[in-house]
């Protein structure tokens, strides 16, 4: 596998080939608004460093607050990469708080940073309410706290529940857990350091990188249209999100170039930490039937004695889908004046993955509702 700007990307703790990542380019650039809405009428609000999606106005108050963490790289722009799943959860009455984070080999640092950012945002929400919504501080006091984590975000959620005993969720939904070592995820990983060290100046000087960082709205529109997505003019939010995604690359390459060859803590150290310290009472483990890098079974084996000892609940479900199912978006395929075979194929391809994401959402909601009171 080649390793470079255009050839690979993190999602969990595994490097994903560029061919797979390019297939998901459409998902990375899709709507940050409710389906069918205007892009200028965002469904999320930026508070501190977090993104907040309130439930629909028909709910007088949220059922619970849900902390949401996406996978590595894509977790930096959850407004693009997880918008469909998050909006499905919000429509069920949950207040969704996404914590964007940049990928790093230091998982302990990342977990603690996410914990601090989320709780800072939570303090703001509880004390001031949510701008541009009808939710006042009194509507948000004493709500249960739940969490959802996917892939590397699942690992960070479990680490958070192990590092801290206070201000942690009552309930976790852990999706496609992955805790592989770098050497397992990428063969010959240790040998990449010198290569990346030589490549880094070229990456930072790359016209592609500079274009992504400094692109005008028109250039961004051209890039994303090439991926099959229509971006409305002057979409500065999409521009910022795209830049955040690209900005992670040099820091990751820099770590490798400096000789980093393993995630910190190691997978074994993480498992030992879970066995001794995991404190979230109720945990749902979600795995998909076509996920080659999933380690949910090992996590279940690791967590069960600990959760039994604290009188909690641990359940596992297996759903149709793959590692990218939580990232599936709702592409707005424009049907022509004459319904063509291409339209039929596009709609058929769209229906299956969307239904799998909806089943995932329903599974999470059913789990949460068991513990709302």
Short mmCIF file of C-alpha atoms in Angstrom, two decimals:
data_model
loop_
_atom_site.label_atom_id
_atom_site.label_comp_id
_atom_site.label_asym_id
_atom_site.label_seq_id
_atom_site.Cartn_x
_atom_site.Cartn_y
_atom_site.Cartn_z
CA UNK A 1 0.00 0.00 0.00
CA UNK A 2 1.41 3.40 -0.89
CA UNK A 3 1.33 6.03 1.83
CA UNK A 4 0.87 9.60 0.72
CA UNK A 5 -1.42 12.58 0.40
CA UNK A 6 -3.48 11.03 -2.37
CA UNK A 7 -3.15 7.38 -1.49
CA UNK A 8 -4.38 6.75 2.04
CA UNK A 9 -6.38 8.04 4.96
CA UNK A 10 -7.20 7.14 8.54
CA UNK A 11 -10.72 6.21 9.59
CA UNK A 12 -10.14 4.10 12.64
CA UNK A 13 -6.70 2.91 13.61
CA UNK A 14 -6.29 1.45 10.14
CA UNK A 15 -5.06 3.19 7.04
CA UNK A 16 -7.76 3.09 4.38
CA UNK A 17 -6.65 2.86 0.72
CA UNK A 18 -7.30 5.91 -1.40
CA UNK A 19 -9.69 4.02 -3.67
CA UNK A 20 -12.00 3.42 -0.72
CA UNK A 21 -11.52 6.93 0.61
CA UNK A 22 -12.30 8.46 -2.78
CA UNK A 23 -15.55 6.53 -2.89
CA UNK A 24 -16.44 8.28 0.33
CA UNK A 25 -15.47 11.72 -1.01
CA UNK A 26 -19.13 12.32 -1.74
CA UNK A 27 -19.97 11.72 1.93
CA UNK A 28 -17.25 14.12 3.05
CA UNK A 29 -18.78 16.99 1.12
CA UNK A 30 -22.49 16.56 1.57
CA UNK A 31 -25.09 18.60 3.34
CA UNK A 32 -24.70 20.24 6.73
CA UNK A 33 -28.39 21.05 6.65
CA UNK A 34 -31.58 19.12 7.14
CA UNK A 35 -32.62 17.05 4.13
CA UNK A 36 -34.33 19.32 1.67
CA UNK A 37 -33.31 22.50 3.50
CA UNK A 38 -31.24 25.45 2.44
CA UNK A 39 -27.56 25.24 3.10
CA UNK A 40 -27.68 28.66 4.72
CA UNK A 41 -30.18 27.36 7.29
CA UNK A 42 -27.83 25.10 9.23
CA UNK A 43 -29.32 22.61 11.63
CA UNK A 44 -26.27 22.85 13.88
CA UNK A 45 -24.89 25.64 16.04
CA UNK A 46 -21.22 26.13 16.83
CA UNK A 47 -20.65 26.51 20.56
CA UNK A 48 -17.07 26.78 21.78
CA UNK A 49 -15.30 24.07 19.77
CA UNK A 50 -18.36 21.82 19.49
CA UNK A 51 -21.28 21.47 17.08
CA UNK A 52 -24.77 21.26 18.55
CA UNK A 53 -27.92 19.93 16.85
CA UNK A 54 -31.10 20.53 18.89
CA UNK A 55 -34.17 18.31 18.60
CA UNK A 56 -37.13 19.57 16.53
CA UNK A 57 -39.35 22.25 18.12
CA UNK A 58 -42.11 19.69 18.77
CA UNK A 59 -40.04 18.48 21.72
CA UNK A 60 -40.46 20.85 24.66
CA UNK A 61 -37.15 19.63 26.03
CA UNK A 62 -34.59 17.06 24.85
CA UNK A 63 -34.82 13.46 25.99
CA UNK A 64 -31.10 13.52 26.74
CA UNK A 65 -27.80 15.11 25.72
CA UNK A 66 -25.73 12.92 23.40
CA UNK A 67 -21.97 13.38 23.05
CA UNK A 68 -20.94 12.28 19.54
CA UNK A 69 -17.44 11.34 18.35
CA UNK A 70 -16.64 10.30 14.79
CA UNK A 71 -13.73 8.31 13.42
CA UNK A 72 -10.19 9.54 12.86
CA UNK A 73 -9.81 12.23 10.20
CA UNK A 74 -13.54 12.27 9.46
CA UNK A 75 -14.20 13.07 13.13
CA UNK A 76 -12.71 16.51 12.51
CA UNK A 77 -15.67 17.44 10.30
CA UNK A 78 -18.72 15.63 11.73
CA UNK A 79 -21.02 18.24 10.25
CA UNK A 80 -20.15 16.76 6.86
CA UNK A 81 -19.31 13.14 7.54
CA UNK A 82 -22.00 12.17 10.06
CA UNK A 83 -24.78 14.64 9.36
CA UNK A 84 -27.38 12.06 8.31
CA UNK A 85 -26.94 9.82 11.36
CA UNK A 86 -26.83 12.76 13.77
CA UNK A 87 -29.95 14.33 12.30
CA UNK A 88 -31.79 11.02 12.59
CA UNK A 89 -30.90 10.91 16.30
CA UNK A 90 -31.83 14.56 16.82
CA UNK A 91 -35.23 13.99 15.20
CA UNK A 92 -35.92 11.42 17.93
CA UNK A 93 -35.65 14.15 20.55
CA UNK A 94 -31.96 14.13 21.45
CA UNK A 95 -29.65 17.11 21.75
CA UNK A 96 -26.53 16.09 19.82
CA UNK A 97 -23.17 17.61 20.77
CA UNK A 98 -20.37 16.66 18.37
CA UNK A 99 -16.78 17.20 19.45
CA UNK A 100 -14.49 17.58 16.43
CA UNK A 101 -10.92 16.42 16.96
CA UNK A 102 -7.78 16.01 14.91
CA UNK A 103 -6.21 12.62 14.41
CA UNK A 104 -3.11 11.82 16.47
CA UNK A 105 -1.13 8.79 17.56
CA UNK A 106 -1.59 9.87 21.20
CA UNK A 107 -5.03 8.50 22.08
CA UNK A 108 -4.74 9.45 25.74
CA UNK A 109 -4.16 13.08 24.86
CA UNK A 110 -7.01 13.02 22.36
CA UNK A 111 -9.46 11.49 24.86
CA UNK A 112 -8.61 14.02 27.54
CA UNK A 113 -8.83 16.93 25.08
CA UNK A 114 -12.24 15.77 23.88
CA UNK A 115 -13.40 15.38 27.50
CA UNK A 116 -12.39 18.95 28.34
CA UNK A 117 -13.91 20.44 25.19
CA UNK A 118 -17.19 18.63 25.63
CA UNK A 119 -17.60 19.57 29.28
CA UNK A 120 -16.75 23.19 28.54
CA UNK A 121 -19.47 23.22 25.89
CA UNK A 122 -21.87 21.39 28.22
CA UNK A 123 -21.33 24.02 30.93
CA UNK A 124 -22.15 26.74 28.40
CA UNK A 125 -25.29 24.95 27.25
CA UNK A 126 -26.60 24.33 30.75
CA UNK A 127 -25.91 27.89 31.92
CA UNK A 128 -26.98 29.82 28.83
CA UNK A 129 -29.23 27.58 26.75
CA UNK A 130 -28.77 27.24 22.98
CA UNK A 131 -28.82 30.27 20.67
CA UNK A 132 -31.36 30.27 17.84
CA UNK A 133 -33.50 27.64 19.52
CA UNK A 134 -36.26 27.62 22.09
CA UNK A 135 -34.11 25.70 24.58
CA UNK A 136 -33.50 27.64 27.77
CA UNK A 137 -31.16 26.65 30.62
CA UNK A 138 -34.09 25.24 32.59
CA UNK A 139 -34.91 22.89 29.70
CA UNK A 140 -31.42 21.41 29.80
CA UNK A 141 -30.83 21.00 33.52
CA UNK A 142 -30.57 17.47 34.88
CA UNK A 143 -30.86 15.77 31.50
CA UNK A 144 -29.23 12.32 31.23
CA UNK A 145 -25.94 12.20 29.37
CA UNK A 146 -25.44 9.55 26.69
CA UNK A 147 -22.69 9.09 24.11
CA UNK A 148 -22.06 7.64 20.65
CA UNK A 149 -18.64 6.80 19.25
CA UNK A 150 -17.65 5.35 15.89
CA UNK A 151 -14.37 3.61 15.07
CA UNK A 152 -11.55 5.69 16.58
CA UNK A 153 -14.25 7.79 18.24
CA UNK A 154 -15.53 4.58 19.85
CA UNK A 155 -12.07 3.98 21.29
CA UNK A 156 -11.93 7.54 22.64
CA UNK A 157 -15.36 7.14 24.27
CA UNK A 158 -14.27 3.95 26.03
CA UNK A 159 -11.02 5.61 27.11
CA UNK A 160 -12.97 8.57 28.49
CA UNK A 161 -15.17 6.20 30.49
CA UNK A 162 -11.99 4.66 31.90
CA UNK A 163 -9.91 7.77 32.60
CA UNK A 164 -12.64 9.71 34.39
CA UNK A 165 -15.17 8.86 37.09
CA UNK A 166 -17.15 12.12 36.98
CA UNK A 167 -18.98 13.89 34.17
CA UNK A 168 -19.10 10.72 32.10
CA UNK A 169 -22.09 9.30 30.21
CA UNK A 170 -24.70 7.12 31.82
CA UNK A 171 -24.98 5.14 28.57
CA UNK A 172 -22.56 4.44 25.71
CA UNK A 173 -23.25 3.29 22.15
CA UNK A 174 -19.94 1.99 20.81
CA UNK A 175 -19.93 1.41 17.03
CA UNK A 176 -17.27 -0.49 15.05
CA UNK A 177 -14.74 -0.39 17.88
CA UNK A 178 -11.15 -0.52 16.69
CA UNK A 179 -8.01 -0.70 18.85
CA UNK A 180 -5.47 -2.20 16.45
CA UNK A 181 -1.79 -1.42 16.75
CA UNK A 182 -0.19 0.68 14.02
CA UNK A 183 1.94 -2.26 12.90
CA UNK A 184 -1.16 -4.46 12.58
CA UNK A 185 -3.06 -1.79 10.73
CA UNK A 186 -0.24 -1.02 8.29
CA UNK A 187 2.39 -3.66 7.50
CA UNK A 188 5.98 -2.37 7.77
CA UNK A 189 4.74 0.76 9.55
CA UNK A 190 8.07 1.28 11.35
CA UNK A 191 9.79 1.64 8.00
CA UNK A 192 7.56 4.52 6.94
CA UNK A 193 9.19 7.11 9.22
CA UNK A 194 12.21 8.00 7.06
CA UNK A 195 10.03 7.99 3.94
CA UNK A 196 7.44 10.32 5.46
CA UNK A 197 10.17 12.61 6.78
CA UNK A 198 11.36 13.06 3.20
CA UNK A 199 7.81 13.47 1.89
CA UNK A 200 6.55 16.03 4.42
CA UNK A 201 8.08 19.14 2.78
CA UNK A 202 6.56 18.03 -0.54
CA UNK A 203 3.15 17.53 1.07
CA UNK A 204 3.18 20.98 2.66
CA UNK A 205 4.39 22.54 -0.59
CA UNK A 206 1.93 20.60 -2.70
CA UNK A 207 -0.31 22.80 -4.87
CA UNK A 208 -3.17 20.43 -4.00
CA UNK A 209 -2.65 21.05 -0.30
CA UNK A 210 -2.31 24.79 -0.81
CA UNK A 211 -5.38 24.86 -3.04
CA UNK A 212 -7.42 23.02 -0.41
CA UNK A 213 -6.28 25.37 2.33
CA UNK A 214 -6.66 28.60 0.37
CA UNK A 215 -9.36 27.70 -2.10
CA UNK A 216 -12.01 30.23 -2.96
CA UNK A 217 -15.61 29.14 -2.81
CA UNK A 218 -15.57 28.59 -6.59
CA UNK A 219 -12.55 26.28 -6.42
CA UNK A 220 -14.08 24.30 -3.56
CA UNK A 221 -17.31 24.05 -5.52
CA UNK A 222 -15.38 22.65 -8.49
CA UNK A 223 -13.59 20.09 -6.32
CA UNK A 224 -16.76 18.86 -4.69
CA UNK A 225 -18.79 18.90 -7.88
CA UNK A 226 -16.14 16.60 -9.33
CA UNK A 227 -16.99 14.18 -6.51
CA UNK A 228 -20.61 14.28 -7.65
CA UNK A 229 -21.96 16.82 -5.18
CA UNK A 230 -23.53 20.22 -5.84
CA UNK A 231 -22.39 22.92 -3.43
CA UNK A 232 -24.29 26.18 -3.32
CA UNK A 233 -22.37 29.39 -3.85
CA UNK A 234 -20.60 31.11 -0.95
CA UNK A 235 -20.77 28.11 1.37
CA UNK A 236 -18.11 29.24 3.82
CA UNK A 237 -19.02 26.55 6.36
CA UNK A 238 -18.22 23.80 3.85
CA UNK A 239 -14.99 25.59 2.95
CA UNK A 240 -13.91 25.73 6.60
CA UNK A 241 -14.78 22.07 7.12
CA UNK A 242 -12.88 20.96 4.02
CA UNK A 243 -9.82 22.91 5.18
CA UNK A 244 -10.00 21.29 8.63
CA UNK A 245 -9.95 17.87 7.00
CA UNK A 246 -6.87 18.64 4.91
CA UNK A 247 -5.02 20.44 7.72
CA UNK A 248 -4.60 17.21 9.66
CA UNK A 249 -2.31 15.60 7.11
CA UNK A 250 0.99 17.40 7.83
CA UNK A 251 0.71 16.85 11.61
CA UNK A 252 0.16 13.11 11.14
CA UNK A 253 2.98 12.86 8.64
CA UNK A 254 5.12 14.88 11.03
CA UNK A 255 4.58 12.43 13.87
CA UNK A 256 5.59 9.53 11.64
CA UNK A 257 8.59 11.46 10.38
CA UNK A 258 9.72 12.03 13.97
CA UNK A 259 9.86 8.30 14.55
CA UNK A 260 6.42 7.58 16.01
CA UNK A 261 5.68 3.96 15.20
CA UNK A 262 2.88 3.04 17.59
CA UNK A 263 -0.30 4.44 19.10
CA UNK A 264 -0.09 5.66 22.69
CA UNK A 265 -1.17 3.96 24.92
CA UNK A 266 -0.67 0.60 23.24
CA UNK A 267 -3.73 -1.61 22.55
CA UNK A 268 -2.72 -3.90 25.46
CA UNK A 269 -2.41 -0.93 27.82
CA UNK A 270 -5.84 0.26 26.71
CA UNK A 271 -7.42 -3.12 27.39
CA UNK A 272 -5.86 -3.30 30.84
CA UNK A 273 -7.20 0.17 31.55
CA UNK A 274 -10.69 -0.86 30.47
CA UNK A 275 -10.59 -3.97 32.67
CA UNK A 276 -9.74 -1.97 35.78
CA UNK A 277 -11.37 1.41 35.32
CA UNK A 278 -14.24 1.52 32.82
CA UNK A 279 -17.13 3.20 34.66
CA UNK A 280 -19.97 3.79 32.18
CA UNK A 281 -22.83 1.69 33.60
CA UNK A 282 -24.64 0.74 30.39
CA UNK A 283 -22.89 0.00 27.10
CA UNK A 284 -24.21 -1.14 23.73
CA UNK A 285 -21.66 -2.60 21.32
CA UNK A 286 -22.58 -2.36 17.63
CA UNK A 287 -20.74 -4.29 14.93
CA UNK A 288 -21.49 -4.74 11.22
CA UNK A 289 -21.47 -7.97 9.26
CA UNK A 290 -18.97 -6.65 6.65
CA UNK A 291 -16.33 -4.94 8.75
CA UNK A 292 -12.83 -6.41 8.47
CA UNK A 293 -11.22 -4.08 11.03
CA UNK A 294 -13.87 -4.34 13.77
CA UNK A 295 -12.71 -5.51 17.24
CA UNK A 296 -16.05 -5.44 19.03
CA UNK A 297 -15.83 -9.10 20.12
CA UNK A 298 -12.52 -8.46 21.88
CA UNK A 299 -13.94 -5.35 23.55
CA UNK A 300 -16.94 -7.32 24.79
CA UNK A 301 -14.63 -9.91 26.33
CA UNK A 302 -12.58 -7.14 27.94
CA UNK A 303 -15.48 -5.11 29.35
CA UNK A 304 -17.81 -7.84 30.58
CA UNK A 305 -16.11 -8.64 33.93
CA UNK A 306 -15.73 -4.95 34.73
CA UNK A 307 -19.34 -4.03 33.88
CA UNK A 308 -20.64 -7.04 35.81
CA UNK A 309 -18.64 -5.88 38.83
CA UNK A 310 -20.30 -2.44 38.82
CA UNK A 311 -23.78 -3.85 38.27
CA UNK A 312 -24.09 -2.45 34.76
CA UNK A 313 -25.46 -3.66 31.44
CA UNK A 314 -23.48 -4.79 28.40
CA UNK A 315 -25.15 -5.85 25.17
CA UNK A 316 -23.92 -6.49 21.65
CA UNK A 317 -25.81 -6.31 18.35
CA UNK A 318 -24.74 -7.24 14.83
CA UNK A 319 -26.26 -5.25 11.98
CA UNK A 320 -26.09 -5.26 8.21
CA UNK A 321 -23.53 -2.79 6.96
CA UNK A 322 -19.82 -2.04 6.96
CA UNK A 323 -17.32 0.21 8.69
CA UNK A 324 -18.55 3.26 6.78
CA UNK A 325 -22.27 2.76 7.40
CA UNK A 326 -22.41 5.51 10.09
CA UNK A 327 -20.92 7.95 7.56
CA UNK A 328 -23.45 7.29 4.81
CA UNK A 329 -25.11 10.51 3.64
CA UNK A 330 -28.30 11.25 1.73
CA UNK A 331 -27.06 12.26 -1.75
CA UNK A 332 -29.43 14.52 -3.61
CA UNK A 333 -29.60 12.79 -6.95
CA UNK A 334 -31.29 15.06 -9.44
CA UNK A 335 -33.64 13.08 -11.70
CA UNK A 336 -33.73 14.37 -15.25
CA UNK A 337 -36.82 15.33 -17.22
CA UNK A 338 -36.87 11.75 -18.54
CA UNK A 339 -36.52 8.98 -15.94
CA UNK A 340 -33.50 6.99 -17.12
CA UNK A 341 -31.85 3.68 -16.15
CA UNK A 342 -29.13 5.75 -14.46
CA UNK A 343 -31.78 7.33 -12.22
CA UNK A 344 -33.10 3.88 -11.30
CA UNK A 345 -29.60 2.60 -10.47
CA UNK A 346 -28.75 5.69 -8.43
CA UNK A 347 -31.92 5.43 -6.38
CA UNK A 348 -31.40 1.70 -5.80
CA UNK A 349 -27.80 2.24 -4.66
CA UNK A 350 -28.96 5.01 -2.37
CA UNK A 351 -31.76 3.05 -0.73
CA UNK A 352 -29.76 0.14 0.70
CA UNK A 353 -27.04 2.04 2.64
CA UNK A 354 -29.51 4.66 3.86
CA UNK A 355 -31.76 1.94 5.25
CA UNK A 356 -28.77 0.43 7.07
CA UNK A 357 -27.97 3.78 8.65
CA UNK A 358 -31.60 4.22 9.66
CA UNK A 359 -31.55 0.78 11.32
CA UNK A 360 -28.39 1.82 13.15
CA UNK A 361 -30.10 4.99 14.37
CA UNK A 362 -33.19 3.07 15.51
CA UNK A 363 -30.99 0.56 17.36
CA UNK A 364 -29.22 3.36 19.23
CA UNK A 365 -32.49 5.13 20.04
CA UNK A 366 -34.09 1.94 21.38
CA UNK A 367 -31.05 1.40 23.59
CA UNK A 368 -31.07 4.97 24.91
CA UNK A 369 -34.77 4.93 25.74
CA UNK A 370 -34.26 2.06 28.14
CA UNK A 371 -32.22 4.37 30.37
CA UNK A 372 -33.86 7.78 30.03
CA UNK A 373 -35.54 7.73 33.43
#
